[in-house]
mmCIF file of C-alpha atoms and ligand atoms in Angstrom:
data_model
loop_
_atom_site.group_PDB
_atom_site.id
_atom_site.type_symbol
_atom_site.label_atom_id
_atom_site.label_comp_id
_atom_site.label_asym_id
_atom_site.label_seq_id
_atom_site.Cartn_x
_atom_site.Cartn_y
_atom_site.Cartn_z
ATOM 1 C CA UNK A 189 -6.452 36.607 -2.079
ATOM 2 C CA UNK A 190 -9.444 34.980 -3.785
ATOM 3 C CA UNK A 191 -11.574 32.822 -1.524
ATOM 4 C CA UNK A 192 -11.639 29.250 -2.819
ATOM 5 C CA UNK A 193 -14.705 27.122 -2.112
ATOM 6 C CA UNK A 194 -14.182 24.619 0.732
ATOM 7 C CA UNK A 195 -13.169 21.214 -0.618
ATOM 8 C CA UNK A 196 -13.794 17.959 1.243
ATOM 9 C CA UNK A 197 -10.519 16.562 2.648
ATOM 10 C CA UNK A 198 -10.636 13.391 0.518
ATOM 11 C CA UNK A 199 -11.281 15.392 -2.643
ATOM 12 C CA UNK A 200 -8.382 17.676 -1.758
ATOM 13 C CA UNK A 201 -6.093 14.696 -1.061
ATOM 14 C CA UNK A 202 -7.064 12.928 -4.311
ATOM 15 C CA UNK A 203 -6.335 16.056 -6.333
ATOM 16 C CA UNK A 204 -3.096 16.850 -4.502
ATOM 17 C CA UNK A 205 -1.706 13.308 -4.827
ATOM 18 C CA UNK A 206 -2.684 12.958 -8.497
ATOM 19 C CA UNK A 207 -0.732 16.156 -9.196
ATOM 20 C CA UNK A 208 2.118 15.066 -6.958
ATOM 21 C CA UNK A 209 2.609 11.601 -8.471
ATOM 22 C CA UNK A 210 2.220 12.966 -12.015
ATOM 23 C CA UNK A 211 4.805 15.731 -11.681
ATOM 24 C CA UNK A 212 7.257 15.122 -8.854
ATOM 25 C CA UNK A 213 9.797 12.414 -8.240
ATOM 26 C CA UNK A 214 8.294 10.839 -5.099
ATOM 27 C CA UNK A 215 11.476 8.949 -4.382
ATOM 28 C CA UNK A 216 13.379 12.184 -3.863
ATOM 29 C CA UNK A 217 11.001 12.778 -0.924
ATOM 30 C CA UNK A 218 10.653 9.350 0.671
ATOM 31 C CA UNK A 219 12.069 5.821 0.555
ATOM 32 C CA UNK A 220 10.063 2.604 0.506
ATOM 33 C CA UNK A 221 10.979 -0.973 1.435
ATOM 34 C CA UNK A 222 11.800 -2.175 -2.118
ATOM 35 C CA UNK A 223 14.123 0.830 -2.536
ATOM 36 C CA UNK A 224 15.892 -0.014 0.737
ATOM 37 C CA UNK A 225 16.689 -3.646 -0.048
ATOM 38 C CA UNK A 226 16.396 -5.948 -3.059
ATOM 39 C CA UNK A 227 15.528 -8.727 -0.599
ATOM 40 C CA UNK A 228 12.079 -7.206 -0.029
ATOM 41 C CA UNK A 229 11.016 -7.826 -3.652
ATOM 42 C CA UNK A 230 12.759 -11.198 -3.708
ATOM 43 C CA UNK A 231 10.850 -12.397 -0.645
ATOM 44 C CA UNK A 232 7.605 -11.242 -2.192
ATOM 45 C CA UNK A 233 8.556 -13.072 -5.395
ATOM 46 C CA UNK A 234 9.034 -16.260 -3.376
ATOM 47 C CA UNK A 235 5.706 -15.633 -1.583
ATOM 48 C CA UNK A 236 3.683 -15.261 -4.791
ATOM 49 C CA UNK A 237 5.317 -18.374 -6.296
ATOM 50 C CA UNK A 238 4.433 -20.493 -3.237
ATOM 51 C CA UNK A 239 0.894 -19.108 -3.154
ATOM 52 C CA UNK A 240 0.521 -19.974 -6.857
ATOM 53 C CA UNK A 241 1.406 -23.587 -6.020
ATOM 54 C CA UNK A 242 -1.230 -23.641 -3.278
ATOM 55 C CA UNK A 243 -3.823 -22.317 -5.776
ATOM 56 C CA UNK A 244 -3.116 -25.394 -7.955
ATOM 57 C CA UNK A 245 -0.944 -23.571 -10.458
ATOM 58 C CA UNK A 246 -3.444 -21.595 -12.575
ATOM 59 C CA UNK A 247 -1.934 -20.934 -16.028
ATOM 60 C CA UNK A 248 -2.104 -18.187 -17.114
ATOM 61 C CA UNK A 249 -2.258 -16.220 -13.853
ATOM 62 C CA UNK A 250 -2.470 -12.463 -13.400
ATOM 63 C CA UNK A 251 0.382 -11.143 -11.272
ATOM 64 C CA UNK A 252 -0.885 -7.680 -10.335
ATOM 65 C CA UNK A 253 0.668 -4.843 -8.384
ATOM 66 C CA UNK A 254 -1.176 -1.742 -7.235
ATOM 67 C CA UNK A 255 0.928 1.438 -7.069
ATOM 68 C CA UNK A 256 4.252 -0.068 -8.226
ATOM 69 C CA UNK A 257 6.282 3.168 -7.834
ATOM 70 C CA UNK A 258 9.536 2.715 -9.731
ATOM 71 C CA UNK A 259 8.781 -0.949 -10.499
ATOM 72 C CA UNK A 260 11.606 -2.097 -8.237
ATOM 73 C CA UNK A 261 9.609 -4.606 -6.184
ATOM 74 C CA UNK A 262 8.290 -6.366 -9.300
ATOM 75 C CA UNK A 263 11.687 -6.342 -11.030
ATOM 76 C CA UNK A 264 13.310 -7.967 -7.957
ATOM 77 C CA UNK A 265 10.449 -10.473 -7.632
ATOM 78 C CA UNK A 266 10.626 -11.423 -11.335
ATOM 79 C CA UNK A 267 14.395 -11.874 -11.215
ATOM 80 C CA UNK A 268 13.927 -14.344 -8.375
ATOM 81 C CA UNK A 269 11.005 -16.282 -9.896
ATOM 82 C CA UNK A 270 12.840 -16.643 -13.228
ATOM 83 C CA UNK A 271 15.535 -18.506 -11.329
ATOM 84 C CA UNK A 272 13.675 -20.504 -8.658
ATOM 85 C CA UNK A 273 10.099 -20.897 -9.985
ATOM 86 C CA UNK A 274 10.290 -21.088 -13.791
ATOM 87 C CA UNK A 275 6.822 -22.637 -14.262
ATOM 88 C CA UNK A 276 5.194 -19.850 -12.261
ATOM 89 C CA UNK A 277 7.372 -17.265 -13.972
ATOM 90 C CA UNK A 278 6.184 -18.412 -17.403
ATOM 91 C CA UNK A 279 2.503 -18.576 -16.342
ATOM 92 C CA UNK A 280 2.437 -15.073 -14.816
ATOM 93 C CA UNK A 281 1.391 -12.000 -16.798
ATOM 94 C CA UNK A 282 2.275 -8.761 -15.000
ATOM 95 C CA UNK A 283 -0.500 -6.159 -14.657
ATOM 96 C CA UNK A 284 0.126 -2.786 -12.999
ATOM 97 C CA UNK A 285 -2.481 -0.483 -11.493
ATOM 98 C CA UNK A 286 -0.904 2.951 -11.817
ATOM 99 C CA UNK A 287 -2.294 6.369 -12.679
ATOM 100 C CA UNK A 288 0.929 8.383 -12.991
ATOM 101 C CA UNK A 289 2.257 8.506 -16.588
ATOM 102 C CA UNK A 290 5.686 9.426 -15.267
ATOM 103 C CA UNK A 291 5.903 6.374 -13.008
ATOM 104 C CA UNK A 292 4.423 4.132 -15.738
ATOM 105 C CA UNK A 293 7.432 5.039 -17.894
ATOM 106 C CA UNK A 294 9.832 4.108 -15.075
ATOM 107 C CA UNK A 295 7.990 0.833 -14.478
ATOM 108 C CA UNK A 296 8.191 -0.019 -18.194
ATOM 109 C CA UNK A 297 11.972 0.293 -18.079
ATOM 110 C CA UNK A 298 12.269 -2.158 -15.189
ATOM 111 C CA UNK A 299 9.465 -4.569 -16.093
ATOM 112 C CA UNK A 300 9.182 -4.940 -19.873
ATOM 113 C CA UNK A 301 5.984 -6.593 -21.046
ATOM 114 C CA UNK A 302 3.749 -5.373 -18.225
ATOM 115 C CA UNK A 303 0.188 -4.213 -18.908
ATOM 116 C CA UNK A 304 -1.134 -1.007 -17.260
ATOM 117 C CA UNK A 305 -4.549 -0.078 -15.857
ATOM 118 C CA UNK A 306 -6.029 2.920 -14.057
ATOM 119 C CA UNK A 307 -7.948 0.796 -11.558
ATOM 120 C CA UNK A 308 -8.654 -2.731 -10.369
ATOM 121 C CA UNK A 309 -11.945 -2.862 -12.293
ATOM 122 C CA UNK A 310 -10.069 -2.622 -15.624
ATOM 123 C CA UNK A 311 -8.126 -5.871 -15.104
ATOM 124 C CA UNK A 312 -9.222 -8.897 -17.151
ATOM 125 C CA UNK A 313 -11.132 -11.709 -15.399
ATOM 126 C CA UNK A 314 -9.256 -14.748 -14.100
ATOM 127 C CA UNK A 315 -7.200 -15.901 -11.124
ATOM 128 C CA UNK A 316 -4.952 -13.164 -9.766
ATOM 129 C CA UNK A 317 -2.216 -12.741 -7.191
ATOM 130 C CA UNK A 318 -2.007 -9.067 -6.229
ATOM 131 C CA UNK A 319 0.608 -7.220 -4.225
ATOM 132 C CA UNK A 320 0.260 -3.663 -2.878
ATOM 133 C CA UNK A 321 3.073 -2.037 -0.918
ATOM 134 C CA UNK A 322 2.434 1.487 0.373
ATOM 135 C CA UNK A 323 -0.507 1.896 -1.998
ATOM 136 C CA UNK A 324 -3.501 2.176 0.344
ATOM 137 C CA UNK A 325 -1.800 4.858 2.467
ATOM 138 C CA UNK A 326 -1.803 7.192 -0.562
ATOM 139 C CA UNK A 327 -5.573 6.893 -1.108
ATOM 140 C CA UNK A 328 -7.770 9.755 0.111
ATOM 141 C CA UNK A 329 -9.239 9.812 3.620
ATOM 142 C CA UNK A 330 -12.171 11.620 5.247
ATOM 143 C CA UNK A 331 -12.051 13.058 8.753
ATOM 144 C CA UNK A 332 -14.917 13.794 11.151
ATOM 145 C CA UNK A 333 -15.238 15.304 14.605
ATOM 146 C CA UNK A 334 -18.169 15.276 16.955
ATOM 147 C CA UNK A 335 -19.225 18.536 18.542
ATOM 148 C CA UNK A 336 -22.021 18.092 21.076
ATOM 149 C CA UNK A 337 -24.698 16.146 19.253
ATOM 150 C CA UNK A 338 -23.651 16.960 15.719
ATOM 151 C CA UNK A 339 -20.909 15.748 13.394
ATOM 152 C CA UNK A 340 -18.561 17.959 11.444
ATOM 153 C CA UNK A 341 -16.490 16.913 8.430
ATOM 154 C CA UNK A 342 -13.107 18.412 7.679
ATOM 155 C CA UNK A 343 -12.721 20.405 4.494
ATOM 156 C CA UNK A 344 -9.819 22.443 3.143
ATOM 157 C CA UNK A 345 -10.051 26.072 2.192
ATOM 158 C CA UNK A 346 -7.075 28.236 1.247
ATOM 159 C CA UNK A 347 -4.649 25.764 2.808
ATOM 160 C CA UNK A 348 -6.467 25.587 6.155
ATOM 161 C CA UNK A 349 -8.933 23.145 7.740
ATOM 162 C CA UNK A 350 -12.530 24.211 7.878
ATOM 163 C CA UNK A 351 -15.197 22.045 9.523
ATOM 164 C CA UNK A 352 -18.654 21.846 7.985
ATOM 165 C CA UNK A 353 -21.646 19.707 8.985
ATOM 166 C CA UNK A 354 -21.230 16.153 7.629
ATOM 167 C CA UNK A 355 -22.065 12.602 8.691
ATOM 168 C CA UNK A 356 -19.580 9.659 8.879
ATOM 169 C CA UNK A 357 -20.352 6.574 6.765
ATOM 170 C CA UNK A 358 -22.763 4.123 8.420
ATOM 171 C CA UNK A 359 -20.277 1.231 8.493
ATOM 172 C CA UNK A 360 -18.033 2.864 11.111
ATOM 173 C CA UNK A 361 -18.252 0.697 14.274
ATOM 174 C CA UNK A 362 -20.265 2.408 17.020
ATOM 175 C CA UNK A 363 -17.461 2.113 19.563
ATOM 176 C CA UNK A 364 -15.070 3.952 17.245
ATOM 177 C CA UNK A 365 -17.620 6.624 16.397
ATOM 178 C CA UNK A 366 -18.171 7.173 20.130
ATOM 179 C CA UNK A 367 -14.496 7.904 20.791
ATOM 180 C CA UNK A 368 -13.169 11.381 21.470
ATOM 181 C CA UNK A 369 -11.072 13.143 18.872
ATOM 182 C CA UNK A 370 -10.846 12.837 15.109
ATOM 183 C CA UNK A 371 -12.565 9.933 13.373
ATOM 184 C CA UNK A 372 -10.536 9.137 10.278
ATOM 185 C CA UNK A 373 -12.114 7.023 7.545
ATOM 186 C CA UNK A 374 -10.050 5.396 4.731
ATOM 187 C CA UNK A 375 -13.095 5.297 2.474
ATOM 188 C CA UNK A 376 -11.173 4.855 -0.810
ATOM 189 C CA UNK A 377 -9.039 2.067 0.696
ATOM 190 C CA UNK A 378 -12.242 0.307 1.818
ATOM 191 C CA UNK A 379 -13.765 0.642 -1.660
ATOM 192 C CA UNK A 380 -10.605 -0.852 -3.189
ATOM 193 C CA UNK A 381 -10.526 -3.724 -0.682
ATOM 194 C CA UNK A 382 -14.221 -4.486 -1.153
ATOM 195 C CA UNK A 383 -13.682 -4.777 -4.919
ATOM 196 C CA UNK A 384 -10.587 -6.899 -4.328
ATOM 197 C CA UNK A 385 -12.418 -9.278 -1.956
ATOM 198 C CA UNK A 386 -15.285 -9.612 -4.406
ATOM 199 C CA UNK A 387 -12.951 -10.327 -7.305
ATOM 200 C CA UNK A 388 -10.935 -12.935 -5.382
ATOM 201 C CA UNK A 389 -14.165 -14.620 -4.309
ATOM 202 C CA UNK A 390 -15.377 -14.715 -7.940
ATOM 203 C CA UNK A 391 -12.193 -15.541 -9.868
ATOM 204 C CA UNK A 392 -9.838 -16.977 -7.238
ATOM 205 C CA UNK A 393 -6.362 -15.897 -6.195
ATOM 206 C CA UNK A 394 -4.856 -14.047 -3.247
ATOM 207 C CA UNK A 395 -3.664 -10.565 -2.307
ATOM 208 C CA UNK A 396 -0.845 -9.330 -0.104
ATOM 209 C CA UNK A 397 -1.226 -5.870 1.397
ATOM 210 C CA UNK A 398 1.802 -4.253 3.023
ATOM 211 C CA UNK A 399 1.493 -0.842 4.563
ATOM 212 C CA UNK A 400 1.881 1.202 7.684
ATOM 213 C CA UNK A 401 -1.189 1.279 9.812
ATOM 214 C CA UNK A 402 -3.138 0.572 12.974
ATOM 215 C CA UNK A 403 -5.734 -2.044 14.025
ATOM 216 C CA UNK A 404 -8.530 0.532 14.064
ATOM 217 C CA UNK A 405 -9.288 4.250 13.585
ATOM 218 C CA UNK A 406 -5.897 5.973 13.874
ATOM 219 C CA UNK A 407 -7.294 9.446 14.704
ATOM 220 C CA UNK A 408 -5.813 12.280 12.648
ATOM 221 C CA UNK A 409 -2.898 10.612 10.831
ATOM 222 C CA UNK A 410 -2.683 12.773 7.713
ATOM 223 C CA UNK A 411 0.935 13.585 6.986
ATOM 224 C CA UNK A 412 2.996 15.174 4.252
ATOM 225 C CA UNK A 413 6.586 14.348 3.401
ATOM 226 C CA UNK A 414 8.701 16.676 1.338
ATOM 227 C CA UNK A 415 12.449 16.315 0.836
ATOM 228 C CA UNK A 416 12.506 13.551 3.480
ATOM 229 C CA UNK A 417 11.029 15.859 6.144
ATOM 230 C CA UNK A 418 7.517 16.262 7.541
ATOM 231 C CA UNK A 419 5.738 19.155 5.836
ATOM 232 C CA UNK A 420 2.470 21.010 6.404
ATOM 233 C CA UNK A 421 -0.091 18.711 4.684
ATOM 234 C CA UNK A 422 -2.554 21.319 3.476
ATOM 235 C CA UNK A 423 -0.274 24.124 2.419
ATOM 236 C CA UNK A 424 1.113 23.154 -0.996
ATOM 237 C CA UNK A 425 -1.258 20.854 -2.872
ATOM 238 C CA UNK A 426 0.686 18.641 -5.268
ATOM 239 C CA UNK A 427 4.148 19.430 -3.908
ATOM 240 C CA UNK A 428 4.315 16.946 -1.059
ATOM 241 C CA UNK A 429 3.288 13.303 -0.715
ATOM 242 C CA UNK A 430 0.119 13.021 1.382
ATOM 243 C CA UNK A 431 -0.480 9.765 3.241
ATOM 244 C CA UNK A 432 -2.484 8.437 6.159
ATOM 245 C CA UNK A 433 -2.171 5.342 8.320
ATOM 246 C CA UNK A 434 -4.163 2.390 7.010
ATOM 247 C CA UNK A 435 -6.988 1.285 9.315
ATOM 248 C CA UNK A 436 -6.418 -2.487 8.973
ATOM 249 C CA UNK A 437 -9.612 -3.282 10.920
ATOM 250 C CA UNK A 438 -11.666 -1.337 8.398
ATOM 251 C CA UNK A 439 -10.074 -2.921 5.321
ATOM 252 C CA UNK A 440 -10.365 -6.418 6.833
ATOM 253 C CA UNK A 441 -14.095 -5.807 7.419
ATOM 254 C CA UNK A 442 -14.446 -4.528 3.845
ATOM 255 C CA UNK A 443 -12.840 -7.690 2.405
ATOM 256 C CA UNK A 444 -14.953 -9.925 4.657
ATOM 257 C CA UNK A 445 -18.170 -8.106 3.788
ATOM 258 C CA UNK A 446 -17.367 -8.905 0.141
ATOM 259 C CA UNK A 447 -17.238 -12.611 1.042
ATOM 260 C CA UNK A 448 -13.449 -13.059 1.271
ATOM 261 C CA UNK A 449 -11.299 -14.019 4.275
ATOM 262 C CA UNK A 450 -8.251 -12.273 5.704
ATOM 263 C CA UNK A 451 -5.033 -13.487 7.329
ATOM 264 C CA UNK A 452 -3.151 -11.162 9.671
ATOM 265 C CA UNK A 453 -2.319 -8.348 9.880
ATOM 266 C CA UNK A 454 1.061 -9.346 11.298
ATOM 267 C CA UNK A 455 3.968 -6.944 11.849
ATOM 268 C CA UNK A 456 6.133 -6.625 8.717
ATOM 269 C CA UNK A 457 9.209 -7.580 10.755
ATOM 270 C CA UNK A 458 7.658 -10.924 11.748
ATOM 271 C CA UNK A 459 6.402 -11.557 8.209
ATOM 272 C CA UNK A 460 9.786 -10.931 6.571
ATOM 273 C CA UNK A 461 11.790 -12.755 9.253
ATOM 274 C CA UNK A 462 9.613 -15.866 8.948
ATOM 275 C CA UNK A 463 10.272 -15.815 5.205
ATOM 276 C CA UNK A 464 14.035 -15.791 5.693
ATOM 277 C CA UNK A 465 14.985 -12.103 5.427
ATOM 278 C CA UNK A 466 18.104 -12.380 7.580
ATOM 279 C CA UNK A 467 19.294 -15.702 6.149
ATOM 280 C CA UNK A 468 19.033 -14.220 2.657
ATOM 281 C CA UNK A 469 20.844 -11.046 3.749
ATOM 282 C CA UNK A 470 23.670 -13.087 5.272
ATOM 283 C CA UNK A 471 23.976 -15.216 2.161
ATOM 284 C CA UNK A 472 24.165 -12.159 -0.084
ATOM 285 C CA UNK A 473 26.607 -10.411 2.262
ATOM 286 C CA UNK A 474 28.928 -13.398 2.411
ATOM 287 C CA UNK A 475 32.222 -12.684 0.660
ATOM 288 C CA UNK A 476 31.309 -9.091 -0.267
ATOM 289 C CA UNK A 477 33.455 -6.090 0.712
ATOM 290 C CA UNK A 478 32.764 -5.054 4.335
ATOM 291 C CA UNK A 479 30.932 -1.888 3.357
ATOM 292 C CA UNK A 480 28.509 -3.664 1.012
ATOM 293 C CA UNK A 481 27.935 -6.447 3.524
ATOM 294 C CA UNK A 482 27.130 -3.885 6.228
ATOM 295 C CA UNK A 483 24.701 -2.094 3.906
ATOM 296 C CA UNK A 484 22.869 -5.365 3.136
ATOM 297 C CA UNK A 485 22.529 -6.268 6.809
ATOM 298 C CA UNK A 486 21.573 -2.682 7.705
ATOM 299 C CA UNK A 487 18.835 -2.673 5.041
ATOM 300 C CA UNK A 488 17.395 -5.938 6.375
ATOM 301 C CA UNK A 489 17.360 -4.580 9.933
ATOM 302 C CA UNK A 490 15.681 -1.359 8.818
ATOM 303 C CA UNK A 491 12.837 -3.360 7.244
ATOM 304 C CA UNK A 492 12.356 -5.687 10.192
ATOM 305 C CA UNK A 493 13.231 -3.980 13.465
ATOM 306 C CA UNK A 494 10.163 -3.032 15.501
ATOM 307 C CA UNK A 495 11.320 0.538 16.076
ATOM 308 C CA UNK A 496 12.115 1.031 12.398
ATOM 309 C CA UNK A 497 9.745 -0.300 9.685
ATOM 310 C CA UNK A 498 9.151 -3.728 11.215
ATOM 311 C CA UNK A 499 6.509 -2.696 13.761
ATOM 312 C CA UNK A 500 4.345 0.058 12.312
ATOM 313 C CA UNK A 501 4.259 -1.643 8.915
ATOM 314 C CA UNK A 502 1.978 -4.657 8.676
ATOM 315 C CA UNK A 503 1.283 -7.494 6.245
ATOM 316 C CA UNK A 504 -2.245 -8.752 5.595
ATOM 317 C CA UNK A 505 -3.437 -11.358 3.101
ATOM 318 C CA UNK A 506 -6.851 -11.505 1.461
ATOM 319 C CA UNK A 507 -8.020 -14.898 0.176
ATOM 320 C CA UNK A 508 -11.323 -16.206 -1.247
ATOM 321 C CA UNK A 509 -12.186 -18.291 1.837
ATOM 322 C CA UNK A 510 -10.679 -19.566 5.062
ATOM 323 C CA UNK A 511 -7.468 -21.392 4.181
ATOM 324 C CA UNK A 512 -4.575 -22.712 6.232
ATOM 325 C CA UNK A 513 -2.125 -19.846 6.890
ATOM 326 C CA UNK A 514 -0.150 -18.662 3.854
ATOM 327 C CA UNK A 515 3.640 -18.271 4.224
ATOM 328 C CA UNK A 516 4.545 -15.640 6.817
ATOM 329 C CA UNK A 517 1.139 -15.692 8.531
ATOM 330 C CA UNK A 518 1.531 -18.684 10.855
ATOM 331 C CA UNK A 519 2.839 -17.827 14.321
HETATM 332 N N1 SAH B 685 4.784 0.459 -4.100
HETATM 333 C C1 SAH B 685 5.825 1.411 -4.418
HETATM 334 C C2 SAH B 685 5.358 2.875 -4.470
HETATM 335 C C3 SAH B 685 4.563 3.433 -3.332
HETATM 336 S S1 SAH B 685 4.109 5.126 -3.650
HETATM 337 C C4 SAH B 685 6.980 1.232 -3.472
HETATM 338 O O1 SAH B 685 6.830 0.509 -2.498
HETATM 339 O O2 SAH B 685 8.048 1.809 -3.708
HETATM 340 C C5 SAH B 685 2.421 4.981 -4.170
HETATM 341 C C6 SAH B 685 2.215 4.454 -5.559
HETATM 342 O O3 SAH B 685 0.804 4.406 -5.813
HETATM 343 C C7 SAH B 685 2.782 5.301 -6.704
HETATM 344 O O4 SAH B 685 3.191 4.432 -7.736
HETATM 345 C C8 SAH B 685 1.572 6.142 -7.142
HETATM 346 O O5 SAH B 685 1.682 6.682 -8.421
HETATM 347 C C9 SAH B 685 0.464 5.118 -7.001
HETATM 348 N N2 SAH B 685 -0.875 5.679 -6.802
HETATM 349 C C10 SAH B 685 -1.243 6.594 -5.868
HETATM 350 N N3 SAH B 685 -2.573 6.814 -5.920
HETATM 351 C C11 SAH B 685 -3.061 5.998 -6.889
HETATM 352 C C12 SAH B 685 -4.371 5.734 -7.407
HETATM 353 N N4 SAH B 685 -5.433 6.370 -6.922
HETATM 354 N N5 SAH B 685 -4.505 4.820 -8.391
HETATM 355 C C13 SAH B 685 -3.418 4.153 -8.877
HETATM 356 N N6 SAH B 685 -2.156 4.361 -8.419
HETATM 357 C C14 SAH B 685 -1.974 5.259 -7.445
#
């Protein structure tokens, strides 16, 4: 076997996920909240419409989504805003941040008239409300480990971890750097959030981040999912979805350092329940055949129950400055 040069873990993960999202059908391997229940996208549609009101109804407004997957969340949100918030619906221009050509084609089928970009920096200036569900967890991470008085950084070579001398970024809090075990750094997620905070501060708007994560350094959380089962993350680059837990403390600090303010994170279950998840599920279930009604209620529970997606998943808002709590963020 030829020896490949060691590749830094984040470079490996970026390459593997670009290949994965370009070629595979991710939704054969894993399911996300908008694919579980239409109510998820509808609640987010209601959230963005209310936030638009509190921003004094900018017209036009950029309604952006990062990593829209199949476009299901936005399609459900747009269906709701067309009905209950027509002024917002007409003012909003949908912009997608998506690198996979395959998923762009799927998104175009569900959300006609959207505009696509490779990154946040390509979006036009102006007030923006951005949503990102399970986007940051797909961005590449770095991992470090302390050995005596030196730091090692994880690399990948021939499908296995190899540790080479390397120094963690300076913005890692000292207390976290002093902990035993693996120090995991969501550097790309921090870069994205810094740019987002800066943009919101400059042009106004708000962002809603939903993802699974922890309040601080999660340790080694790299995982691969293939065919709905955990897989070996380093073995088959591009054939499995690689994700890591989002370090919400780190992305909150990144947004704040850019001059923005954050609300939350709060558990996804609390966020969705406060916004009427179960009332909506009951209303939709009413009068439907028993099987459909049970599926609607089961989907809502799966999103909200602490031991399912309601606890590990969190919601966090980023806003230009300290504001009264946005919907779902007040206790
Ligand atoms: N939000 C969707 C999909 C989550 S999967 C849902 O909830 O169902 C992650 C999404 O992010 C996919 O659409 C993937 O193509 C996109 N993505 C991953 N890395 C990206 C990157 N670096 N830049 C832009 N999009 C990316």
